[in-house]
Short mmCIF file of C-alpha atoms and ligand atoms in Angstrom, two decimals:
data_model
loop_
_atom_site.label_atom_id
_atom_site.label_comp_id
_atom_site.label_asym_id
_atom_site.label_seq_id
_atom_site.Cartn_x
_atom_site.Cartn_y
_atom_site.Cartn_z
CA MET A 28 76.98 -37.85 -13.59
CA LEU A 29 74.63 -41.15 -13.37
CA VAL A 30 73.22 -41.24 -10.47
CA LEU A 31 70.90 -44.42 -9.30
CA LEU A 32 68.47 -44.22 -7.02
CA LYS A 33 66.99 -47.38 -4.62
CA PRO A 34 64.21 -49.51 -5.66
CA GLY A 35 61.04 -48.23 -4.56
CA THR A 36 62.36 -44.48 -4.09
CA ALA A 37 59.00 -42.63 -3.69
CA GLU A 38 58.39 -40.19 -6.39
CA ALA A 39 58.40 -36.95 -4.13
CA THR A 40 61.83 -38.09 -3.50
CA ALA A 41 62.99 -38.49 -6.36
CA ILE A 42 61.81 -35.03 -7.60
CA ASP A 43 63.87 -33.28 -4.67
CA VAL A 44 67.19 -35.18 -6.59
CA MET A 45 66.39 -34.24 -9.53
CA THR A 46 65.99 -30.26 -8.08
CA ARG A 47 69.05 -30.38 -6.27
CA LEU A 48 71.01 -31.52 -9.35
CA ARG A 49 69.37 -28.67 -11.30
CA MET A 50 69.86 -26.45 -8.61
CA ALA A 51 73.60 -27.05 -9.07
CA GLY A 52 73.06 -26.01 -13.11
CA LEU A 53 73.28 -29.32 -14.14
CA ALA A 54 70.89 -30.69 -16.92
CA VAL A 55 68.82 -33.69 -15.94
CA HIS A 56 67.75 -36.73 -17.79
CA ARG A 57 66.05 -38.92 -16.39
CA THR A 58 64.85 -42.20 -17.39
CA GLU A 59 64.01 -46.13 -15.82
CA HIS A 60 65.19 -49.72 -16.42
CA GLU A 61 63.96 -52.70 -14.02
CA GLY A 62 61.89 -50.12 -11.73
CA ARG A 63 64.43 -48.00 -10.75
CA ILE A 64 65.26 -44.89 -11.74
CA ARG A 65 68.47 -43.94 -13.26
CA VAL A 66 69.46 -39.69 -13.64
CA ALA A 67 71.94 -38.56 -15.94
CA ALA A 68 73.44 -35.36 -14.25
CA ILE A 69 74.99 -33.59 -16.91
CA GLY A 70 77.33 -30.22 -17.28
CA ASP A 71 79.98 -28.73 -14.93
CA LEU A 72 80.40 -30.90 -11.99
CA SER A 73 82.45 -28.46 -10.07
CA ALA A 74 79.65 -26.74 -9.11
CA VAL A 75 78.10 -30.05 -7.03
CA ALA A 76 79.76 -32.09 -4.64
CA TRP A 77 79.25 -35.03 -6.78
CA ASP A 78 81.27 -37.87 -4.06
CA GLU A 79 78.25 -36.33 -1.48
CA VAL A 80 75.27 -36.99 -3.86
CA LYS A 81 75.54 -40.74 -3.34
CA ASP A 82 74.44 -39.81 0.38
CA TRP A 83 71.19 -38.09 -0.48
CA PRO A 84 68.55 -39.25 0.71
CA GLY A 85 66.88 -41.81 -1.77
CA VAL A 86 70.43 -42.27 -4.01
CA GLU A 87 72.09 -45.64 -4.11
CA SER A 88 75.42 -44.62 -5.92
CA ALA A 89 76.61 -41.78 -7.96
CA GLN A 90 79.08 -42.16 -10.72
CA LYS A 91 80.74 -40.09 -12.88
CA LEU A 92 79.70 -41.21 -16.43
CA SER A 93 82.72 -41.84 -18.08
CA ARG A 94 82.11 -41.81 -21.83
CA PRO A 95 81.38 -38.26 -23.32
CA PHE A 96 78.66 -39.08 -24.66
CA LYS A 97 76.07 -39.39 -21.50
CA LEU A 98 72.36 -39.51 -23.27
CA ALA A 99 73.09 -42.18 -25.52
CA SER A 100 74.94 -44.29 -23.87
CA ARG A 101 73.76 -47.83 -22.25
CA ALA A 102 75.08 -46.75 -19.20
CA PHE A 103 72.26 -44.33 -18.62
CA HIS A 104 69.57 -46.14 -20.72
CA PRO A 105 70.83 -49.66 -20.45
CA HIS A 106 67.26 -51.10 -22.55
CA ASP A 107 67.58 -51.03 -26.28
CA THR A 108 65.37 -47.70 -27.31
CA ILE A 109 63.26 -48.56 -29.74
CA LEU A 110 61.71 -46.05 -32.56
CA SER A 111 57.87 -46.33 -33.43
CA VAL A 112 57.79 -45.27 -37.17
CA GLY A 113 54.05 -46.12 -38.78
CA ARG A 114 54.23 -50.08 -38.75
CA ALA A 115 58.03 -50.32 -38.14
CA ALA A 116 59.28 -50.86 -34.44
CA ILE A 117 63.31 -49.91 -35.38
CA GLY A 118 65.51 -51.94 -33.09
CA ASP A 119 62.89 -54.29 -31.83
CA ARG A 120 63.35 -57.72 -32.30
CA ARG A 121 62.38 -57.73 -36.23
CA ILE A 122 64.46 -55.75 -38.47
CA THR A 123 63.34 -53.25 -40.37
CA LEU A 124 63.65 -52.62 -43.78
CA MET A 125 64.03 -49.50 -45.86
CA ALA A 126 64.62 -49.43 -49.53
CA GLY A 127 64.14 -47.18 -52.32
CA PRO A 128 66.19 -44.60 -55.23
CA CYS A 129 68.57 -42.78 -54.39
CA SER A 130 67.03 -39.66 -55.44
CA VAL A 131 63.24 -39.20 -56.59
CA GLU A 132 62.90 -38.53 -60.16
CA GLY A 133 59.44 -38.97 -61.08
CA GLU A 134 55.96 -39.92 -60.12
CA GLU A 135 56.34 -42.99 -62.25
CA GLN A 136 60.07 -44.02 -61.34
CA ALA A 137 58.75 -43.66 -57.17
CA PHE A 138 55.68 -45.43 -57.59
CA THR A 139 57.09 -48.51 -59.31
CA ILE A 140 59.95 -48.73 -57.00
CA ALA A 141 57.07 -48.02 -53.84
CA ALA A 142 55.51 -50.76 -54.95
CA ALA A 143 58.05 -53.55 -55.93
CA VAL A 144 60.32 -52.55 -52.22
CA ALA A 145 56.64 -53.00 -49.91
CA LYS A 146 56.06 -56.24 -51.76
CA ALA A 147 59.03 -57.62 -51.06
CA GLY A 148 58.80 -56.73 -47.01
CA ALA A 149 60.11 -53.05 -46.39
CA THR A 150 58.28 -50.92 -44.37
CA VAL A 151 59.92 -47.25 -44.68
CA MET A 152 60.68 -46.02 -48.02
CA ARG A 153 63.57 -44.28 -48.55
CA GLY A 154 64.41 -41.41 -51.61
CA GLY A 155 66.34 -37.98 -51.52
CA ALA A 156 64.29 -34.97 -52.68
CA TYR A 157 67.86 -32.80 -51.69
CA LYS A 158 71.27 -34.56 -53.03
CA PRO A 159 74.68 -33.95 -51.82
CA ARG A 160 76.37 -34.42 -54.72
CA THR A 161 80.18 -34.11 -54.85
CA SER A 162 79.43 -32.41 -58.47
CA PRO A 163 77.39 -28.72 -58.24
CA TYR A 164 76.94 -30.07 -62.14
CA ALA A 165 75.32 -33.56 -60.71
CA PHE A 166 71.41 -33.99 -60.10
CA GLN A 167 70.62 -32.15 -57.09
CA GLY A 168 66.62 -33.32 -56.75
CA LEU A 169 63.74 -32.46 -57.26
CA GLY A 170 63.20 -30.61 -53.91
CA GLU A 171 59.96 -30.32 -52.69
CA GLU A 172 57.98 -31.74 -55.56
CA GLY A 173 59.94 -34.76 -55.09
CA LEU A 174 59.06 -35.04 -51.01
CA LYS A 175 55.21 -34.84 -52.43
CA ILE A 176 55.72 -37.47 -54.59
CA LEU A 177 57.53 -39.89 -52.45
CA ARG A 178 54.55 -39.23 -49.75
CA ARG A 179 52.09 -40.12 -52.03
CA ALA A 180 53.89 -43.07 -53.48
CA ALA A 181 55.02 -44.01 -49.87
CA ASP A 182 51.25 -43.79 -48.89
CA ALA A 183 50.20 -45.73 -51.55
CA HIS A 184 51.38 -48.65 -50.74
CA GLY A 185 51.41 -47.72 -46.61
CA LEU A 186 55.10 -46.89 -46.29
CA SER A 187 56.71 -44.81 -44.20
CA VAL A 188 58.77 -42.33 -45.15
CA ILE A 189 62.56 -41.52 -44.83
CA SER A 190 64.62 -38.84 -46.73
CA GLU A 191 67.64 -36.34 -46.01
CA VAL A 192 67.60 -33.06 -44.50
CA MET A 193 70.29 -31.23 -45.64
CA ASP A 194 70.02 -27.50 -44.51
CA SER A 195 68.79 -26.43 -41.41
CA GLN A 196 66.68 -24.20 -42.60
CA GLN A 197 64.90 -26.74 -44.70
CA VAL A 198 64.12 -28.80 -41.23
CA SER A 199 60.34 -27.80 -40.85
CA LEU A 200 59.89 -28.34 -44.42
CA LEU A 201 61.53 -31.85 -44.36
CA ALA A 202 59.22 -32.60 -41.46
CA ARG A 203 56.01 -32.21 -43.28
CA TYR A 204 56.70 -34.72 -45.88
CA ALA A 205 58.99 -37.00 -44.28
CA ASP A 206 58.39 -39.08 -40.84
CA ILE A 207 61.98 -40.03 -40.49
CA LEU A 208 64.91 -37.41 -41.21
CA GLN A 209 68.06 -38.27 -42.13
CA ILE A 210 71.36 -36.80 -41.92
CA GLY A 211 73.68 -37.23 -44.25
CA ALA A 212 77.08 -38.73 -43.73
CA ARG A 213 78.64 -35.33 -45.11
CA ASN A 214 76.50 -33.06 -42.44
CA MET A 215 77.09 -35.41 -39.54
CA GLN A 216 79.24 -33.02 -38.13
CA ASN A 217 76.75 -29.70 -38.88
CA TYR A 218 75.74 -29.28 -35.53
CA ALA A 219 73.89 -26.10 -36.58
CA LEU A 220 71.49 -29.12 -37.95
CA LEU A 221 71.36 -31.50 -35.78
CA ARG A 222 70.66 -29.67 -33.09
CA GLU A 223 67.39 -27.94 -35.48
CA VAL A 224 66.75 -31.61 -35.88
CA GLY A 225 66.62 -31.89 -31.97
CA HIS A 226 64.10 -29.50 -31.48
CA THR A 227 61.80 -31.43 -33.64
CA GLN A 228 60.03 -34.92 -32.63
CA LYS A 229 60.81 -37.23 -35.67
CA PRO A 230 63.23 -40.02 -35.50
CA VAL A 231 66.04 -38.90 -37.15
CA MET A 232 68.86 -41.32 -38.50
CA ILE A 233 72.46 -39.98 -38.79
CA LYS A 234 74.87 -41.54 -41.18
CA ARG A 235 77.98 -41.88 -40.35
CA GLY A 236 80.62 -39.55 -41.54
CA LEU A 237 82.97 -40.50 -44.20
CA ALA A 238 85.74 -40.30 -42.03
CA SER A 239 84.60 -40.07 -38.85
CA THR A 240 85.37 -42.64 -35.57
CA ILE A 241 82.54 -44.54 -33.63
CA GLU A 242 83.35 -41.73 -30.27
CA GLU A 243 82.99 -38.49 -33.26
CA TRP A 244 79.39 -39.96 -34.34
CA LEU A 245 77.62 -40.85 -31.01
CA LEU A 246 78.60 -37.41 -29.98
CA SER A 247 76.34 -36.43 -32.98
CA ALA A 248 73.38 -38.11 -31.66
CA GLU A 249 74.54 -36.89 -28.20
CA HIS A 250 73.79 -33.30 -30.02
CA VAL A 251 70.29 -34.17 -30.97
CA MET A 252 69.48 -35.54 -28.10
CA ALA A 253 70.72 -33.10 -25.72
CA GLN A 254 67.94 -30.66 -27.80
CA GLY A 255 65.50 -33.32 -26.19
CA ASN A 256 64.84 -35.62 -28.88
CA GLN A 257 65.52 -38.83 -28.05
CA GLN A 258 64.39 -40.77 -30.90
CA VAL A 259 67.78 -41.34 -32.99
CA MET A 260 68.97 -43.91 -34.73
CA LEU A 261 72.67 -44.80 -36.49
CA CYS A 262 73.59 -45.79 -39.45
CA GLU A 263 76.54 -47.23 -41.03
CA ARG A 264 77.06 -46.68 -44.88
CA GLY A 265 81.31 -46.98 -44.97
CA ILE A 266 84.00 -44.67 -44.22
CA ARG A 267 87.09 -43.21 -46.41
CA THR A 268 90.14 -45.87 -46.36
CA PHE A 269 92.57 -46.42 -48.14
CA GLU A 270 91.24 -48.83 -50.40
CA THR A 271 89.62 -48.11 -53.86
CA TYR A 272 88.50 -51.16 -55.21
CA THR A 273 85.33 -50.38 -53.71
CA ARG A 274 83.10 -46.53 -52.93
CA ASN A 275 83.50 -46.65 -48.92
CA THR A 276 84.60 -49.57 -46.62
CA LEU A 277 81.59 -50.61 -44.61
CA ASP A 278 82.56 -50.47 -41.01
CA LEU A 279 80.57 -53.51 -39.93
CA ASN A 280 82.92 -53.98 -36.75
CA ALA A 281 80.64 -50.61 -35.91
CA VAL A 282 77.30 -52.35 -35.39
CA PRO A 283 78.79 -54.57 -32.14
CA VAL A 284 80.67 -51.79 -31.25
CA VAL A 285 77.77 -49.11 -31.00
CA LYS A 286 75.34 -51.55 -30.37
CA GLU A 287 77.59 -52.49 -26.21
CA LEU A 288 77.86 -48.77 -26.03
CA SER A 289 74.86 -47.76 -26.91
CA HIS A 290 71.06 -48.29 -26.79
CA LEU A 291 70.34 -46.65 -30.15
CA PRO A 292 69.05 -48.53 -33.28
CA VAL A 293 71.66 -49.32 -35.58
CA ILE A 294 70.73 -49.68 -39.07
CA VAL A 295 73.49 -50.40 -41.85
CA ASP A 296 73.54 -49.30 -45.70
CA PRO A 297 75.91 -51.48 -47.84
CA SER A 298 74.55 -49.54 -50.75
CA HIS A 299 76.73 -46.85 -50.31
CA GLY A 300 79.09 -48.68 -47.69
CA VAL A 301 80.03 -51.11 -51.21
CA GLY A 302 79.04 -48.50 -54.55
CA ILE A 303 78.97 -51.89 -56.64
CA ARG A 304 75.41 -53.65 -57.27
CA ASN A 305 76.80 -57.14 -56.88
CA LYS A 306 78.49 -56.46 -53.67
CA VAL A 307 75.54 -54.65 -51.67
CA ALA A 308 73.52 -58.89 -50.67
CA PRO A 309 76.59 -60.39 -49.81
CA MET A 310 77.22 -56.85 -46.93
CA ALA A 311 73.75 -56.32 -46.14
CA ARG A 312 73.48 -60.45 -45.02
CA ALA A 313 76.52 -59.63 -42.97
CA ALA A 314 75.06 -56.63 -41.45
CA ILE A 315 72.01 -58.81 -40.34
CA ALA A 316 75.00 -61.92 -39.24
CA ALA A 317 76.28 -58.92 -36.56
CA GLY A 318 73.58 -57.49 -34.95
CA ALA A 319 72.07 -54.64 -37.21
CA ASP A 320 68.33 -53.98 -36.25
CA GLY A 321 67.54 -52.93 -40.26
CA LEU A 322 69.03 -52.34 -43.30
CA ILE A 323 68.87 -48.73 -45.91
CA ILE A 324 69.16 -49.95 -49.67
CA GLU A 325 68.99 -48.68 -53.02
CA VAL A 326 66.81 -50.12 -55.27
CA HIS A 327 65.93 -48.91 -58.55
CA HIS A 328 63.67 -50.55 -61.29
CA ASP A 329 66.14 -48.84 -64.63
CA PRO A 330 69.43 -48.11 -62.68
CA ASP A 331 70.95 -47.89 -65.98
CA HIS A 332 69.00 -44.14 -66.66
CA ALA A 333 68.95 -43.49 -62.75
CA LEU A 334 69.94 -39.82 -61.97
CA SER A 335 71.96 -40.60 -59.11
CA ASP A 336 73.66 -44.14 -57.63
CA GLY A 337 72.40 -46.24 -60.30
CA ALA A 338 75.75 -48.51 -60.23
CA GLN A 339 74.54 -49.68 -56.70
CA SER A 340 70.98 -50.32 -56.90
CA LEU A 341 69.25 -53.32 -56.84
CA PHE A 342 67.04 -54.56 -59.40
CA PRO A 343 63.45 -54.86 -57.56
CA ASN A 344 64.07 -58.65 -58.14
CA GLN A 345 67.87 -58.56 -56.15
CA PHE A 346 65.77 -56.97 -53.40
CA ASP A 347 63.20 -59.27 -53.00
CA GLU A 348 65.24 -62.63 -53.37
CA LEU A 349 67.87 -60.23 -50.61
CA VAL A 350 64.86 -60.58 -48.12
CA ALA A 351 64.32 -64.33 -48.62
CA GLN A 352 67.98 -64.52 -47.43
CA ILE A 353 67.55 -62.33 -45.00
CA ARG A 354 64.82 -63.95 -43.11
CA THR A 355 66.91 -66.74 -43.16
CA ILE A 356 69.84 -64.99 -41.57
CA ALA A 357 67.66 -63.47 -38.83
CA GLU A 358 66.45 -66.20 -37.75
CA VAL A 359 70.01 -67.39 -36.66
CA VAL A 360 70.87 -64.38 -34.36
CA GLY A 361 67.37 -64.52 -32.65
CA ARG A 362 65.27 -61.93 -35.03
CA SER A 363 62.51 -61.63 -37.67
CA ILE A 364 61.27 -59.17 -40.27
C1 LIG B 8 72.00 -41.39 -49.71
O1 LIG B 8 71.33 -42.13 -48.82
O2 LIG B 8 71.64 -41.08 -51.16
C2 LIG B 8 73.06 -40.44 -49.68
C3 LIG B 8 73.39 -39.75 -50.12
O3 LIG B 8 74.15 -41.14 -48.35
P1 LIG B 8 75.59 -40.74 -47.42
O4 LIG B 8 74.94 -39.45 -46.74
O5 LIG B 8 75.19 -41.32 -47.02
O6 LIG B 8 76.70 -40.55 -48.80
MN1 LIG B 9 72.49 -42.58 -52.98
#
C-alpha cells in the first residue's frame, strides 16, 4: 500500500502513521518527493483496514500498489535514483561508462586496459575474477588474486571497480575489493545471493536473466531492496530468443519500459547483448539514444588471446571512438558524459 501524507505533515504525525502500519505487521519504507512524505507499507494488507487509512490524521490518500514490485517502483519513489560510486553518479544526467576485460587475466593485462579505458572516459572498470562459464573446462577466473589486481589497476587510474559475485559465500570477499557488486545473468534468480547482497551497503548491478521477463528482473531488484539495500541498478544484457546469428538479442525495449516502471538506473551491456565485436558500437549508440543511464563494455588490448569473450571485446581505439560518438548522441537526449 502506498500512503501519501499531506504536504507539511508534522514529523510526529508521520511517525504515528508509520507506527500504526508497523503494528499491523507491515514493513514500512519511507521516501519524500516534492516535500511530501510517501510511505510504502508492504505485507499482508488483510491485517489493516486499509481503506480506512486515508482517514487517519495526516494522510491524504492510501492506495494499493498494483505492481508486485514495490520499492523498485516509480509509484513509491517518483524521482530517479542516483548512485554515487567514486567519480560516477549513476542515474544522473551524465552517462556512466564502465569498461574493461571480461576476465582479469594478469597484472599487465589489467593495467594496460585500465589505462586505456580511463583515458577514453570510463569511470568504472569492469573485470571478472569469478567467472560463470558455460563449460566447467573453460577459464574460471583468477579468484581473489584477480580481485587484487583489478583493484590495483583501477586505483592506479582513478577508476571504481565492478566485479561479479557468483555465490552468497563470496559476498564479503567481493565487497572488500569491488565498489559495485555485479549479479550475473545466470544468478538473477539466485534469491539467497540477492538477499546476501541486500545486507551490504554496496551498490549492486543486477543483470537480466537469460530468459527473464522485465517483471521478474524488477522483482530481483525488490529482493535486494527488501533487505535494506536501496542501491540497485539494472543491466540489460540481451535475452535468449530464436535468433542465433547474434549471441543474444539485446532488448532495448527494456530501457524505456524499465525507466517508466522504476526509478532505478538502467545500464546496457551491448557486448554480451550482441556478442560480435563490430556490432557492439551500433548497439551501444542505440542504447544511449533509448535512454540508458550507462554502458558496460568489454575492452581488451589483445582480444585474440583473451581468456574469455575476446570475440566481443573492443580494441581500446574502438572504445575511444565509440565514446566520442556517445558524447554526441548523449547531447541529443539531454545527457552528457
Ligand atoms: C560478464 O559480465 O562477463 C558476464 C558473464 O555477463 P552475463 O552475466 O551477462 O552473462
Ligand atoms: Mn564476458
